[in-house]
Short mmCIF file of C-alpha atoms and ligand atoms in Angstrom, two decimals:
data_model
loop_
_atom_site.label_atom_id
_atom_site.label_comp_id
_atom_site.label_asym_id
_atom_site.label_seq_id
_atom_site.Cartn_x
_atom_site.Cartn_y
_atom_site.Cartn_z
CA MET A 1 0.00 0.00 0.00
CA LYS A 2 2.69 2.47 1.03
CA LYS A 3 4.79 1.63 -2.00
CA VAL A 4 1.86 2.30 -4.32
CA LEU A 5 1.14 5.56 -2.54
CA ASN A 6 4.76 6.66 -2.78
CA LEU A 7 4.95 5.85 -6.45
CA MET A 8 1.74 7.68 -7.24
CA LEU A 9 2.81 10.77 -5.41
CA ILE A 10 6.33 10.83 -6.76
CA LEU A 11 5.03 10.58 -10.33
CA LEU A 12 2.66 13.42 -9.66
CA MET A 13 5.33 15.61 -8.18
CA ALA A 14 7.68 14.83 -11.05
CA ALA A 15 4.95 15.98 -13.41
CA GLY A 16 5.19 19.37 -11.74
CA THR A 17 1.89 19.41 -9.85
CA LEU A 18 1.83 22.16 -7.30
CA PHE A 19 0.33 21.23 -3.95
CA ALA A 20 -1.30 24.27 -2.54
CA GLY A 21 -3.62 23.34 0.33
CA GLY A 22 -6.95 23.45 -1.34
CA GLN A 23 -6.07 26.63 -3.18
CA GLN A 24 -3.71 27.45 -6.02
CA GLU A 25 -0.55 28.94 -4.59
CA THR A 26 -0.45 32.69 -5.05
CA ALA A 27 2.70 34.35 -6.24
CA ALA A 28 2.56 37.21 -3.78
CA ALA A 29 4.23 36.47 -0.45
CA ASP A 30 2.39 39.17 1.45
CA VAL A 31 -1.25 38.25 0.88
CA ALA A 32 -3.51 38.68 3.89
CA ASP A 33 -3.89 35.80 6.35
CA VAL A 34 -6.87 33.55 5.86
CA ASN A 35 -8.04 32.89 9.41
CA GLU A 36 -9.78 29.67 8.61
CA VAL A 37 -8.80 26.02 8.82
CA GLU A 38 -10.32 23.17 6.89
CA VAL A 39 -9.87 20.09 9.06
CA LEU A 40 -10.20 16.53 7.79
CA HIS A 41 -11.08 14.09 10.61
CA TRP A 42 -13.17 11.02 11.45
CA TRP A 43 -14.79 12.18 14.67
CA THR A 44 -18.44 11.67 13.80
CA SER A 45 -19.95 9.70 16.72
CA GLY A 46 -21.84 11.51 19.53
CA GLY A 47 -18.91 11.53 21.95
CA GLU A 48 -16.39 12.38 19.24
CA ALA A 49 -18.48 15.25 17.89
CA ALA A 50 -18.86 16.65 21.41
CA ALA A 51 -15.08 16.59 21.84
CA LEU A 52 -14.55 18.16 18.44
CA ASN A 53 -16.85 21.02 19.44
CA VAL A 54 -14.53 21.83 22.33
CA LEU A 55 -11.75 22.34 19.79
CA LYS A 56 -13.88 24.31 17.31
CA GLU A 57 -15.13 26.64 20.03
CA ASP A 58 -11.66 27.14 21.45
CA LEU A 59 -10.36 28.17 18.03
CA GLU A 60 -13.26 30.50 17.41
CA THR A 61 -12.28 32.47 20.51
CA LYS A 62 -8.96 33.06 18.74
CA GLY A 63 -10.63 34.36 15.61
CA ILE A 64 -10.01 31.21 13.56
CA SER A 65 -13.03 29.71 11.85
CA TRP A 66 -13.39 26.01 11.22
CA THR A 67 -14.41 24.33 7.98
CA ASP A 68 -15.44 20.81 8.81
CA SER A 69 -14.43 17.88 6.58
CA PRO A 70 -15.60 14.78 8.42
CA VAL A 71 -15.11 11.33 6.90
CA ALA A 72 -17.07 8.75 8.91
CA GLY A 73 -15.35 5.47 9.71
CA GLY A 74 -13.85 4.51 13.06
CA GLY A 75 -10.10 4.09 13.18
CA GLY A 76 -9.70 6.51 10.25
CA ASP A 77 -9.07 4.19 7.29
CA GLN A 78 -11.76 5.89 5.17
CA ALA A 79 -10.43 9.33 6.12
CA MET A 80 -6.96 8.31 4.98
CA THR A 81 -8.37 7.10 1.64
CA VAL A 82 -10.03 10.49 1.10
CA LEU A 83 -6.83 12.26 2.09
CA ARG A 84 -4.77 10.30 -0.44
CA SER A 85 -7.13 11.16 -3.26
CA ARG A 86 -7.25 14.84 -2.28
CA ALA A 87 -3.48 15.09 -1.97
CA THR A 88 -2.88 13.41 -5.29
CA ALA A 89 -5.37 15.82 -6.85
CA GLY A 90 -3.34 18.73 -5.46
CA ASN A 91 -6.04 19.70 -2.99
CA PRO A 92 -5.02 18.59 0.52
CA PRO A 93 -6.85 20.02 3.54
CA VAL A 94 -5.12 22.60 5.69
CA ALA A 95 -5.08 20.28 8.74
CA VAL A 96 -5.68 16.56 9.22
CA GLN A 97 -6.28 14.21 12.17
CA MET A 98 -3.75 11.43 11.85
CA LEU A 99 -2.33 8.42 13.67
CA GLY A 100 1.16 7.05 14.25
CA PHE A 101 3.05 5.69 11.28
CA ASP A 102 0.77 7.48 8.79
CA ILE A 103 2.22 10.76 10.10
CA LEU A 104 5.74 9.58 9.44
CA ASP A 105 4.79 8.41 5.93
CA TRP A 106 3.35 11.80 4.96
CA ALA A 107 6.35 13.55 6.48
CA ASP A 108 8.65 11.27 4.53
CA LEU A 109 6.88 12.31 1.33
CA GLY A 110 7.52 15.96 2.15
CA PHE A 111 3.89 17.06 2.48
CA LEU A 112 3.87 18.36 6.04
CA ALA A 113 4.56 21.83 7.38
CA ASP A 114 7.11 22.11 10.15
CA LEU A 115 5.78 23.32 13.47
CA ASN A 116 9.15 24.09 15.03
CA ASP A 117 8.43 27.76 15.78
CA VAL A 118 5.26 26.97 17.75
CA ALA A 119 6.89 23.95 19.40
CA ALA A 120 9.87 26.02 20.56
CA ALA A 121 7.75 28.94 21.78
CA GLU A 122 5.45 26.57 23.69
CA ASN A 123 8.22 24.30 24.96
CA TRP A 124 6.72 21.08 23.55
CA ASP A 125 10.02 19.23 23.86
CA ALA A 126 9.82 19.36 27.64
CA VAL A 127 6.20 18.22 28.02
CA VAL A 128 5.33 15.73 25.27
CA PRO A 129 6.07 12.12 26.30
CA GLU A 130 8.77 10.34 24.32
CA ALA A 131 6.36 7.66 23.05
CA LEU A 132 4.33 10.39 21.30
CA LYS A 133 7.32 12.41 20.13
CA TYR A 134 8.33 9.40 18.09
CA PHE A 135 5.37 10.24 15.83
CA SER A 136 5.25 14.04 16.29
CA LYS A 137 8.78 14.64 15.04
CA TYR A 138 10.47 13.68 11.83
CA ASP A 139 14.15 14.22 11.27
CA GLY A 140 14.27 16.35 14.43
CA GLN A 141 11.48 18.67 13.16
CA TRP A 142 8.07 18.94 14.82
CA ILE A 143 5.44 17.94 12.26
CA ALA A 144 2.41 17.11 14.42
CA ALA A 145 0.56 18.37 17.49
CA PRO A 146 -0.73 15.52 19.70
CA VAL A 147 -4.16 16.20 21.17
CA ASN A 148 -4.49 13.11 23.37
CA VAL A 149 -3.43 9.62 24.35
CA HIS A 150 -5.99 6.85 23.96
CA SER A 151 -5.44 3.24 24.85
CA THR A 152 -7.03 0.19 23.34
CA ASN A 153 -6.97 -2.50 26.04
CA TRP A 154 -10.14 -1.67 27.95
CA ILE A 155 -13.48 -3.36 28.56
CA TRP A 156 -16.68 -1.39 29.24
CA ALA A 157 -19.65 -3.03 30.94
CA ASN A 158 -23.32 -2.51 31.68
CA LYS A 159 -23.75 -2.25 35.45
CA GLU A 160 -27.36 -3.48 35.69
CA ILE A 161 -26.64 -6.65 33.72
CA LEU A 162 -23.57 -7.53 35.76
CA ASP A 163 -25.14 -6.64 39.12
CA GLY A 164 -28.36 -8.44 38.22
CA LEU A 165 -26.48 -11.67 37.50
CA GLY A 166 -24.12 -11.25 40.47
CA ILE A 167 -21.07 -10.97 38.21
CA ALA A 168 -18.05 -8.98 39.39
CA MET A 169 -15.83 -7.28 36.80
CA PRO A 170 -13.56 -10.11 35.60
CA GLN A 171 -9.87 -9.93 36.51
CA THR A 172 -8.50 -12.80 34.42
CA TRP A 173 -9.21 -14.05 30.92
CA ASP A 174 -10.91 -17.17 32.28
CA GLU A 175 -13.14 -15.09 34.52
CA PHE A 176 -14.03 -12.93 31.50
CA ILE A 177 -15.06 -16.02 29.53
CA MET A 178 -17.04 -17.45 32.45
CA ALA A 179 -18.83 -14.12 32.92
CA MET A 180 -19.78 -14.04 29.24
CA GLU A 181 -21.04 -17.64 29.35
CA LYS A 182 -23.34 -16.72 32.23
CA ILE A 183 -24.58 -13.58 30.44
CA GLN A 184 -25.24 -15.49 27.23
CA ALA A 185 -27.16 -18.13 29.16
CA SER A 186 -29.34 -15.37 30.61
CA GLY A 187 -30.44 -14.40 27.10
CA LYS A 188 -28.46 -11.14 26.85
CA ILE A 189 -25.74 -10.45 24.29
CA ALA A 190 -22.44 -11.01 26.09
CA LEU A 191 -20.15 -9.01 23.79
CA ALA A 192 -21.19 -5.99 21.73
CA HIS A 193 -18.96 -5.90 18.69
CA GLY A 194 -18.87 -4.37 15.27
CA GLY A 195 -17.42 -6.61 12.57
CA GLN A 196 -15.10 -4.14 10.89
CA ALA A 197 -11.42 -4.94 10.39
CA TRP A 198 -10.14 -2.21 12.72
CA GLN A 199 -12.54 -3.31 15.50
CA ASP A 200 -11.49 -6.95 15.16
CA ALA A 201 -7.89 -5.73 15.34
CA THR A 202 -8.63 -3.64 18.44
CA MET A 203 -9.71 -6.82 20.25
CA PHE A 204 -6.70 -8.64 18.82
CA ASP A 205 -4.29 -6.14 20.46
CA SER A 206 -5.59 -7.42 23.81
CA CYS A 207 -5.69 -11.10 22.83
CA VAL A 208 -1.99 -10.97 21.92
CA ILE A 209 -1.11 -9.58 25.35
CA ALA A 210 -3.47 -11.94 27.17
CA ALA A 211 -1.85 -14.86 25.34
CA GLY A 212 1.82 -13.97 25.71
CA GLY A 213 2.31 -10.89 27.87
CA PRO A 214 4.05 -7.62 27.05
CA GLU A 215 7.29 -9.12 25.65
CA PHE A 216 5.30 -11.23 23.22
CA TYR A 217 3.29 -8.19 22.10
CA LYS A 218 6.52 -6.33 21.40
CA LYS A 219 8.12 -9.25 19.61
CA THR A 220 5.15 -9.76 17.31
CA MET A 221 3.40 -6.42 16.84
CA VAL A 222 6.42 -4.10 17.03
CA ASP A 223 9.47 -6.20 16.07
CA LEU A 224 7.44 -8.34 13.63
CA ASP A 225 9.48 -11.41 14.53
CA GLU A 226 8.50 -14.19 12.15
CA ALA A 227 9.03 -17.11 14.53
CA ALA A 228 6.94 -15.43 17.24
CA LEU A 229 4.22 -14.51 14.73
CA LYS A 230 3.66 -18.16 13.86
CA SER A 231 4.31 -19.55 17.35
CA ASP A 232 1.94 -21.56 19.53
CA THR A 233 1.45 -18.43 21.62
CA MET A 234 0.04 -16.69 18.56
CA VAL A 235 -2.24 -19.67 17.98
CA ASP A 236 -3.43 -19.07 21.53
CA ALA A 237 -4.12 -15.38 20.71
CA PHE A 238 -6.29 -16.53 17.80
CA LYS A 239 -7.99 -19.07 20.08
CA LYS A 240 -8.96 -16.17 22.29
CA MET A 241 -10.40 -14.38 19.24
CA SER A 242 -12.41 -17.52 18.45
CA GLN A 243 -13.74 -17.53 22.01
CA LEU A 244 -14.80 -13.89 21.62
CA ARG A 245 -16.47 -14.71 18.30
CA SER A 246 -18.79 -17.11 20.11
CA PHE A 247 -20.16 -14.30 22.29
CA VAL A 248 -21.15 -11.73 19.64
CA ASP A 249 -24.68 -11.51 18.25
CA ASP A 250 -25.67 -12.55 14.72
CA ASN A 251 -25.85 -8.98 13.45
CA PHE A 252 -22.30 -7.97 14.32
CA SER A 253 -21.05 -7.74 10.76
CA GLY A 254 -20.27 -4.18 9.64
CA ARG A 255 -21.73 -2.56 12.77
CA ASP A 256 -20.15 0.79 13.73
CA TRP A 257 -18.28 0.84 17.03
CA ASN A 258 -20.50 3.52 18.57
CA LEU A 259 -23.59 1.41 17.87
CA ALA A 260 -21.89 -1.41 19.76
CA SER A 261 -21.25 1.04 22.63
CA ALA A 262 -24.96 1.98 22.50
CA MET A 263 -25.89 -1.69 22.95
CA VAL A 264 -24.00 -1.70 26.26
CA ILE A 265 -25.32 1.72 27.27
CA GLU A 266 -28.91 0.63 26.59
CA GLY A 267 -28.59 -2.75 28.29
CA GLN A 268 -28.85 -5.04 25.25
CA ALA A 269 -25.29 -6.26 25.72
CA ALA A 270 -22.98 -6.62 28.71
CA PHE A 271 -19.44 -5.88 27.48
CA GLN A 272 -17.58 -4.02 24.77
CA MET A 273 -13.82 -4.35 24.22
CA MET A 274 -12.84 -0.97 22.85
CA GLY A 275 -10.44 1.94 23.24
CA ASP A 276 -11.37 4.68 25.68
CA TRP A 277 -13.13 6.72 22.99
CA ALA A 278 -16.02 4.37 23.98
CA LYS A 279 -16.07 6.16 27.34
CA GLY A 280 -16.88 9.32 25.36
CA GLU A 281 -20.13 7.66 24.21
CA PHE A 282 -21.14 6.75 27.76
CA LYS A 283 -20.36 10.29 28.90
CA ALA A 284 -22.33 11.79 26.03
CA ALA A 285 -25.26 9.68 27.31
CA GLY A 286 -24.84 11.31 30.75
CA LEU A 287 -23.25 8.27 32.44
CA GLU A 288 -20.26 8.26 34.78
CA PRO A 289 -17.63 5.50 34.97
CA GLY A 290 -17.69 3.50 38.19
CA THR A 291 -21.13 4.66 39.28
CA ASP A 292 -23.25 4.17 36.12
CA PHE A 293 -21.10 1.70 34.19
CA TYR A 294 -18.06 -0.47 34.85
CA PHE A 295 -14.65 -0.41 33.21
CA SER A 296 -11.32 -2.17 33.53
CA ARG A 297 -8.28 -3.10 31.51
CA THR A 298 -8.99 -6.12 29.34
CA PRO A 299 -8.56 -9.15 31.62
CA GLY A 300 -5.13 -10.65 31.05
CA THR A 301 -3.54 -7.33 30.05
CA ASP A 302 -3.25 -5.54 33.39
CA GLY A 303 0.10 -3.74 33.68
CA THR A 304 0.42 -3.29 29.92
CA VAL A 305 -0.94 -0.41 27.86
CA THR A 306 -1.42 -0.33 24.09
CA PHE A 307 -1.77 3.32 23.16
CA ASN A 308 -2.64 5.51 20.21
CA SER A 309 -2.52 9.26 19.96
CA ASP A 310 -4.60 11.50 17.73
CA GLN A 311 -2.31 14.10 16.30
CA PHE A 312 -2.98 16.99 13.95
CA VAL A 313 -0.68 17.55 11.02
CA MET A 314 -0.63 20.69 8.91
CA PHE A 315 -0.17 20.29 5.21
CA ASP A 316 2.45 22.50 3.63
CA VAL A 317 0.03 24.93 2.03
CA ALA A 318 -0.08 28.51 0.75
CA PRO A 319 1.43 31.07 3.15
CA GLU A 320 -1.84 32.83 3.92
CA TYR A 321 -3.02 29.71 5.82
CA GLN A 322 0.05 29.40 8.00
CA ASN A 323 -1.12 31.72 10.76
CA ALA A 324 -4.32 29.73 11.22
CA GLN A 325 -2.33 26.48 11.21
CA LYS A 326 -0.03 27.77 13.92
CA GLU A 327 -2.96 28.94 16.02
CA LEU A 328 -4.56 25.52 15.68
CA ALA A 329 -1.35 23.75 16.73
CA LYS A 330 -0.92 26.12 19.67
CA ALA A 331 -4.54 25.72 20.79
CA ILE A 332 -4.30 21.91 20.67
CA MET A 333 -1.33 21.84 23.00
CA ALA A 334 -2.56 24.40 25.54
CA PRO A 335 -2.84 22.73 28.99
CA SER A 336 -6.36 23.99 29.78
CA PHE A 337 -7.59 22.85 26.38
CA GLN A 338 -6.01 19.40 26.84
CA VAL A 339 -8.02 18.99 30.04
CA ALA A 340 -11.31 20.27 28.59
CA PHE A 341 -11.00 18.21 25.41
CA ASN A 342 -9.88 14.92 26.94
CA LEU A 343 -12.57 14.99 29.63
CA VAL A 344 -15.10 14.72 26.81
CA LYS A 345 -13.15 12.54 24.37
CA GLY A 346 -12.39 9.72 26.85
CA SER A 347 -8.65 10.01 26.32
CA VAL A 348 -5.96 11.55 28.53
CA PRO A 349 -3.65 14.53 27.93
CA ALA A 350 -0.68 14.33 25.58
CA ARG A 351 1.42 16.27 28.07
CA THR A 352 3.20 14.99 31.17
CA ASP A 353 2.62 18.16 33.22
CA ILE A 354 -1.16 17.94 33.71
CA SER A 355 -2.90 17.01 36.96
CA ASP A 356 -5.52 14.27 36.97
CA ALA A 357 -7.67 16.22 39.46
CA GLU A 358 -10.47 17.04 37.04
CA PHE A 359 -10.61 13.59 35.44
CA ASP A 360 -13.17 10.88 36.23
CA ALA A 361 -12.24 7.47 37.65
CA ALA A 362 -11.43 5.97 34.25
CA GLY A 363 -9.39 9.02 33.24
CA LYS A 364 -7.42 8.88 36.49
CA LYS A 365 -6.73 5.18 35.92
CA GLY A 366 -5.80 5.88 32.29
CA MET A 367 -3.25 8.49 33.35
CA ALA A 368 -1.82 6.34 36.14
CA ASP A 369 -1.58 3.25 33.91
CA LEU A 370 0.16 5.23 31.21
CA ALA A 371 2.78 6.59 33.59
CA MET A 372 3.29 3.16 35.15
CA ALA A 373 3.59 1.35 31.80
CA SER A 374 5.96 3.96 30.47
CA LYS A 375 8.18 3.53 33.53
CA ASN A 376 8.05 -0.28 33.40
CA GLY A 377 8.67 -0.64 29.67
CA THR A 378 5.18 -2.09 29.10
CA LEU A 379 3.78 0.79 27.02
CA PHE A 380 3.43 -0.13 23.35
CA GLY A 381 1.89 1.42 20.27
CA SER A 382 -1.43 -0.18 19.30
CA MET A 383 -1.19 -2.29 16.17
CA ALA A 384 -4.89 -1.77 15.46
CA HIS A 385 -4.47 2.00 15.50
CA GLY A 386 -1.32 2.36 13.44
CA HIS A 387 1.19 2.82 16.22
CA SER A 388 3.15 -0.43 16.14
CA ALA A 389 3.96 -0.85 12.44
CA PRO A 390 3.51 1.05 9.17
CA ALA A 391 0.20 1.02 7.28
CA GLY A 392 1.15 -1.80 4.89
CA VAL A 393 1.90 -4.20 7.74
CA LYS A 394 -1.18 -3.08 9.67
CA GLN A 395 -3.43 -3.76 6.68
CA ALA A 396 -1.82 -7.18 6.13
CA MET A 397 -2.53 -8.05 9.76
CA TYR A 398 -6.10 -6.71 9.50
CA ASP A 399 -6.80 -9.03 6.56
CA VAL A 400 -5.72 -12.15 8.42
CA ILE A 401 -7.38 -11.20 11.71
CA THR A 402 -10.70 -10.42 10.03
CA SER A 403 -10.62 -13.51 7.82
CA HIS A 404 -9.98 -15.63 10.89
CA PHE A 405 -12.76 -13.92 12.85
CA ASN A 406 -15.14 -14.71 10.00
CA GLY A 407 -14.18 -18.36 9.90
CA VAL A 408 -11.86 -18.42 6.87
CA TYR A 409 -8.86 -19.73 8.85
CA SER A 410 -8.53 -22.03 11.84
CA ASP A 411 -6.53 -20.68 14.80
CA GLU A 412 -3.43 -22.59 13.62
CA GLU A 413 -3.77 -21.47 10.00
CA ALA A 414 -4.26 -17.87 11.08
CA ALA A 415 -0.92 -17.76 12.90
CA MET A 416 0.88 -19.12 9.79
CA GLU A 417 -1.00 -16.67 7.55
CA LEU A 418 -0.17 -13.79 9.85
CA ALA A 419 3.55 -14.53 9.69
CA ALA A 420 3.42 -14.89 5.90
CA ALA A 421 1.36 -11.71 5.39
CA VAL A 422 3.68 -9.66 7.57
CA ALA A 423 6.77 -11.04 5.85
CA SER A 424 5.48 -9.96 2.46
CA ALA A 425 4.24 -6.54 3.65
CA LYS A 426 7.30 -5.34 5.52
C1 BGC B 1 -8.96 7.36 17.19
C2 BGC B 1 -10.04 7.89 18.12
C3 BGC B 1 -11.40 7.58 17.53
C4 BGC B 1 -11.52 6.10 17.23
C5 BGC B 1 -12.85 5.68 16.66
C6 BGC B 1 -9.20 5.91 16.87
O1 BGC B 1 -8.28 5.47 15.92
O2 BGC B 1 -7.69 7.50 17.79
O3 BGC B 1 -9.90 9.27 18.31
O4 BGC B 1 -12.39 8.02 18.41
O5 BGC B 1 -10.51 5.72 16.32
O6 BGC B 1 -13.13 6.40 15.53
#
């Protein structure tokens, strides 16, 4: 995928196409600032839209107006497809929500504006955690402003269902399975899930850790070690996916993640395994973690965190847009904004100097877990959300994981296929 993208873009550039941020580049250097940003993003669910509003409103107070370019599709794959076609047509947006290795790919192609001036003035080097800087900087230059840190290894649960059946939040994988058996027997849906590749992969992040622990996650998802990818431990990770498959309802295929969250919120289903953007849906429904619904790290993954960070990149566009881009980058990183935004989004701040005082119980745990995992060497980029390997490898893994979840491969075959797919994609 990346190779094709590179080739397409290089040919286009060689043909002399001028990329000018949605507008033809003007010759004059001193044209007036356009205090407007067109932002391409995939935040379209209730909780996501509420969080996005915090950003829009913050910018408006600075005199910058927002032109919304939403592309629905959790995880952002559809948004990235739209971005590629706009960029190759010479019409990239002024700013784009982006994840992990995609940021580095676009930087590598020379499309991104450098944010060094803002970063230096605002002292980003001192406050952005190293794990995020890996994706916010390219060749020593700041090319992205991180708005949050999400993590993917969480479960969210309906309190009434669990309390009604006398089920405590499970601590181990076996307890999780036993809880779901009991829920299924009661006639409720045990696991709310949407059968889309990125959602299958989000559960897979946790199954890999539950099967082999943090070292195994690193060896397979980050180091892409072939022997580990086809090992018995990986077969066990797929076995766990097969177990999960037996607890989803018949209509899971293609369902959006926020509709799966709604099933838990409304009491049709007991659990959802999803990143903490799901908490944003519960909060948008007026529910508080701990009191109105339950949450915990996915059983079998305690002590490890698989993270992803939404960052905003600025495309290298005509000079009259640069002021607005800088204001956007500055606004994103402001401490008070990081608190206000992340309270709504379900994520935690992308800065190390922010108190957890205003955060709810899940936010406090998220912040504490992140700090602990970072200290213990058990913090890893989420494969499902583009933070453990480049897009080509991620897509290759998605294909195998989803095929397996839909019964194309046995657990043993899936591990072999995974190793083969990764070998040919990397
Ligand atoms: C993003 C979140 C988003 C989620 C669902 C993740 O990749 O990091 O911000 O809410 O996808 O769309």
